[in-house]
Coordinates of C-alpha atoms in Angstrom, one line a residue:
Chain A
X1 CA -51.6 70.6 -8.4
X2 CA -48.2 71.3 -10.2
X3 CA -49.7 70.1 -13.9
X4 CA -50.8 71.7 -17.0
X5 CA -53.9 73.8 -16.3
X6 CA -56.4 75.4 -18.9
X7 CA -58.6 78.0 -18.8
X8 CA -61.5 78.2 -18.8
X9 CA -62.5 74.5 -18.9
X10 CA -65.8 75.3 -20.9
X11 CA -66.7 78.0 -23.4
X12 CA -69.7 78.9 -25.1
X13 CA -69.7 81.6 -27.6
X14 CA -72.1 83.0 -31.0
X15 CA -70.4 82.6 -34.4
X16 CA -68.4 85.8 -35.3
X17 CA -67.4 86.2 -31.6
X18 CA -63.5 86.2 -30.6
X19 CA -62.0 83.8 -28.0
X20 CA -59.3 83.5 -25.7
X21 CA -57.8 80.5 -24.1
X22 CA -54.8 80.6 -21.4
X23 CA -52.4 77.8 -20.5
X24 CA -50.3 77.2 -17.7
X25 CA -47.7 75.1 -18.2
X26 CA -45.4 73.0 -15.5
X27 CA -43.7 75.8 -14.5
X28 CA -39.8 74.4 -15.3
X29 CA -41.0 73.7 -19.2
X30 CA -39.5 75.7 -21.8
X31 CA -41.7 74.2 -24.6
X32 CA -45.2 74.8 -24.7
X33 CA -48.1 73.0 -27.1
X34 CA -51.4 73.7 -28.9
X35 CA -53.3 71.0 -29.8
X36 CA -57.3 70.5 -31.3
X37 CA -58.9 67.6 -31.0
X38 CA -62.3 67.3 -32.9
X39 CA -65.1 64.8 -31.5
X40 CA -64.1 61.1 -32.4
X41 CA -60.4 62.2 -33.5
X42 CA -57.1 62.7 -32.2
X43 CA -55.4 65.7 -30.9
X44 CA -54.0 67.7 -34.0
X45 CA -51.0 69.5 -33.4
X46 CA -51.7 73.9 -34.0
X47 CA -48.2 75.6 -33.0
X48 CA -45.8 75.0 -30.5
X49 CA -43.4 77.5 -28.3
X50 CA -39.9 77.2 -27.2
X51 CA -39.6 80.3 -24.4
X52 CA -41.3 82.8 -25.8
X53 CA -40.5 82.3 -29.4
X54 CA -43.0 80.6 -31.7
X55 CA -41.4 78.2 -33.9
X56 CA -43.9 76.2 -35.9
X57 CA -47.3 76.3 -36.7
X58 CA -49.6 74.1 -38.4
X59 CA -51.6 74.6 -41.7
X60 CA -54.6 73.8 -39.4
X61 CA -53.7 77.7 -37.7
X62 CA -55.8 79.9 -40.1
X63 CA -55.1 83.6 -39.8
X64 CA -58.0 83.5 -37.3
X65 CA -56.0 82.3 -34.6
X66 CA -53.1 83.5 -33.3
X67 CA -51.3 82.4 -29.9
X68 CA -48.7 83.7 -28.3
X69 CA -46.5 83.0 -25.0
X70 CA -45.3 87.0 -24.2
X71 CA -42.4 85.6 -21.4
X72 CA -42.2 82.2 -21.8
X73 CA -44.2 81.3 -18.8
X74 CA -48.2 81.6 -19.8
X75 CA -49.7 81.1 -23.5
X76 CA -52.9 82.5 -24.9
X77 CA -54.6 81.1 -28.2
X78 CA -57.1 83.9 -30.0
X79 CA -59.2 82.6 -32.6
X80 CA -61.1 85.4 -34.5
X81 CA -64.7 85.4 -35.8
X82 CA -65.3 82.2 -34.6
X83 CA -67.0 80.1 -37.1
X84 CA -69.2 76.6 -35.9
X85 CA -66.2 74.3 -37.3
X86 CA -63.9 75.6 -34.5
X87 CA -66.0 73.9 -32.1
X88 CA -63.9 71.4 -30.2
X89 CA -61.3 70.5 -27.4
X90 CA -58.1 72.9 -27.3
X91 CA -55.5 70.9 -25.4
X92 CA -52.3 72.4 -24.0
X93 CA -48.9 70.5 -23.1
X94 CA -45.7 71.3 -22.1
X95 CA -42.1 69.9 -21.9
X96 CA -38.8 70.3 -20.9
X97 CA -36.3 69.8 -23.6
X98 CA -32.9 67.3 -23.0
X99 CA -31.5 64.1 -23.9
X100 CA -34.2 62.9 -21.6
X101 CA -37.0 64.6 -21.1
X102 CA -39.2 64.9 -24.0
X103 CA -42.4 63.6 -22.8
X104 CA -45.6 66.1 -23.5
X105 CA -47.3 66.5 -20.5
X106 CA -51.0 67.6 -21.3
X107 CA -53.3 70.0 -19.8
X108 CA -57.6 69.4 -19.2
X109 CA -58.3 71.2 -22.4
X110 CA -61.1 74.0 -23.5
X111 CA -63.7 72.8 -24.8
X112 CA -65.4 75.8 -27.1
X113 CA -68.5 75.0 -28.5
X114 CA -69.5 77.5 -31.2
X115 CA -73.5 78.1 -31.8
Chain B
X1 CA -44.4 61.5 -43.2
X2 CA -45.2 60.2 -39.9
X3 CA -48.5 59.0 -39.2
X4 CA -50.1 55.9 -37.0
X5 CA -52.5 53.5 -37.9
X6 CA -54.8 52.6 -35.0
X7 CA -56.7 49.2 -36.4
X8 CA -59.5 49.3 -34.1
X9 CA -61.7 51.7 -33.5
X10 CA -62.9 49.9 -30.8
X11 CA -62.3 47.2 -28.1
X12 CA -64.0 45.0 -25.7
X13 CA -62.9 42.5 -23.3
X14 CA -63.9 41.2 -20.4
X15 CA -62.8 42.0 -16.6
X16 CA -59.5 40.1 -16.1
X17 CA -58.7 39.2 -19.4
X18 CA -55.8 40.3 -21.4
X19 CA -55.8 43.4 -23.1
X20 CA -54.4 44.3 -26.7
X21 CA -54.7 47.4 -28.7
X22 CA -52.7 47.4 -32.1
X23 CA -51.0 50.4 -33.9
X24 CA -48.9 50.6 -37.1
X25 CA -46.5 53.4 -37.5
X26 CA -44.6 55.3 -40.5
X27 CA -42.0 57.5 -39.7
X28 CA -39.2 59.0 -42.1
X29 CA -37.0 59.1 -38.7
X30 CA -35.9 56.9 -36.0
X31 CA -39.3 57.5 -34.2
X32 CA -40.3 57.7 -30.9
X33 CA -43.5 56.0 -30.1
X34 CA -45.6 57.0 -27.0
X35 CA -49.5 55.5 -25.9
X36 CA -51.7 58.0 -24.0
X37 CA -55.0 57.1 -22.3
X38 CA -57.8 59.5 -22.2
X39 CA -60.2 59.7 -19.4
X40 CA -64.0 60.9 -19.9
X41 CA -63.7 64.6 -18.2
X42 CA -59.8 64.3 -18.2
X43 CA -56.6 65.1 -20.0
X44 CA -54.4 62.9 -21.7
X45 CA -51.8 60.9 -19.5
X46 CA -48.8 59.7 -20.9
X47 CA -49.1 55.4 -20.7
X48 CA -45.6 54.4 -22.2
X49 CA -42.8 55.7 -24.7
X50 CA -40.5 54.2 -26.9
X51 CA -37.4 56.1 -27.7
X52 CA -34.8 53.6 -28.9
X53 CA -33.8 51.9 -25.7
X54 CA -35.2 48.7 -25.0
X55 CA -38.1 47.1 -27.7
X56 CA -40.1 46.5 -25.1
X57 CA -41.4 48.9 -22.7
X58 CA -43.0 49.0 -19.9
X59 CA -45.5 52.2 -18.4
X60 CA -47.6 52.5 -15.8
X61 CA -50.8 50.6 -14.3
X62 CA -49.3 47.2 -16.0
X63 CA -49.6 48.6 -19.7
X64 CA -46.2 47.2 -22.0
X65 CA -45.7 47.5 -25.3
X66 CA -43.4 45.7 -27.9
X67 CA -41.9 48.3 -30.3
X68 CA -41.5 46.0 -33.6
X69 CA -39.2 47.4 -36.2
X70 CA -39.7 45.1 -39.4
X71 CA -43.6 44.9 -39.1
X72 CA -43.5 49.0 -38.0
X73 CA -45.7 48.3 -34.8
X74 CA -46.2 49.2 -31.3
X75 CA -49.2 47.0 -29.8
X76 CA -50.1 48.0 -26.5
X77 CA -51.1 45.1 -24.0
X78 CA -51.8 44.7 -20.8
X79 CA -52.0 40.8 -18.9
X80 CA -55.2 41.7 -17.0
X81 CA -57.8 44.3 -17.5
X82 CA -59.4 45.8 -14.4
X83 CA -62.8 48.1 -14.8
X84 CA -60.5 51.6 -14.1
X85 CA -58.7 50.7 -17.7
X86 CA -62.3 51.9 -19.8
X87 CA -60.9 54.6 -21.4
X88 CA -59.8 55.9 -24.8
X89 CA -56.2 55.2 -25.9
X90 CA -54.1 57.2 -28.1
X91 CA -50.8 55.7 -30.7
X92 CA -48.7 58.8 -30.9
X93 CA -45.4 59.3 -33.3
X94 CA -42.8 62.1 -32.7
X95 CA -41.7 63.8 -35.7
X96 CA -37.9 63.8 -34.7
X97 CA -36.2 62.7 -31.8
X98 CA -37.2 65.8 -29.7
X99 CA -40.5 65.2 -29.6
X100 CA -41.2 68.6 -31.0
X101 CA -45.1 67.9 -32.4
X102 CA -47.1 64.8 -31.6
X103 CA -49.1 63.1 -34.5
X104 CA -52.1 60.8 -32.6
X105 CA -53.7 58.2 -34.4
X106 CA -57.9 58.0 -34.4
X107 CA -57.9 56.6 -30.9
X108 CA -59.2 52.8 -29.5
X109 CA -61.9 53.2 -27.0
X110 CA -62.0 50.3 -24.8
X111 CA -64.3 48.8 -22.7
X112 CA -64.4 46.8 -19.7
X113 CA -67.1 44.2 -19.3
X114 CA -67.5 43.1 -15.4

């Protein structure tokens, strides 16, 4: 399977705890995507990546999280002292930027539930 | 701003019967307009985009939609709706022409009655 992958699929942690999440994008993409998506919404956009530089993030990205992509290939998203109203799906995507080739191609997701 | 407008939370039809899912856009650019579908258990999957080619466009599994300019929609539809199509669907606007972040309306579930 050449897609996005996500790991791990499922994480269940105590408030207070830290968290990691890793992505693996398509392995050609130079842009790589964080996403949340909360239960009955849709995704909300966190930061994005081009190589290994990040170059926006979203008000949603307290100073609790932090993600990084160290050479452009992988990404990790830390969040710190988790608190219950982080509970939800992290979703990954990746593209390849060009005149034609801006589609978001989107991972499984984490889901992190928060107790 | 950009931001989509799904109008129904959502929808039900019955097996073989036309499908239509309605979303209204605002975008400050020349947008580009996707619709994903999301599995139970699975990740998003790109459905159809609009990036100022042809109005209407045409994805995959028989899904089209009609991107409208002067009433700022992009109704998915589909002639025929088979079980596999239950699913939740997403309207998604592009804040500029490279698609750098997505912004995904609420989402229409949609079910399939046999």
């Amino acid at each position: 399977d050449t897609g996005v992958s996500q790991d791990p699929r499922h994480k269940i942690t105590k408030r207070g705890q830290n968290v990691t999440f890793r992505c693996d994008p398509i392995s050609e993409h130079n842009r790589l995507y964080w996403y949340r998506q909360t239960l009955g919404q849709g995704p909300e956009f966190l930061t994005y990546f081009q190589n290994e530089a990040q170059l926006e993030k979203s008000r949603l990205l307290s100073d609790r999280f932090s993600a990084e992509r160290p050479k452009g290939s992988f990404s990790t998203l830390e969040i710190q002292r988790t608190e219950q109203g982080d509970s939800a799906m992290y979703l990954c995507a990746s593209s390849l930027v060009g005149p034609r080739t801006d589609t978001q191609y989107f991972g499984p997701g984490t889901r992190l539930t928060v107790l | 701003a950009q931001s989509v407008t799904q109008l129904d939370s959502h929808v039900s039809v019955s097996e073989g019967t036309p499908v239509l899912l309605r979303c209204n856009y605002s975008s400050s650019y020349s947008p580009s307009l996707f619709w994903y579908v999301q599995h139970p258990n699975k990740g998003l999957q790109l459905l159809l985009k609009y990036t100022s080619a042809a109005t209407l466009v045409k994805g995959i599994n028989g899904f089209e939609a009609e991107f409208k300019k002067s009433e700022t929609s992009f109704h998915l539809t589909k002639p025929s709706a088979h079980m596999s199509d239950a699913a939740e669907y997403f309207c998604v606007v592009s804040d500029r022409a490279g698609a750098n972040n997505l912004f995904f309306g609420t989402g229409t579930r949609l079910t399939v009655i046999p």
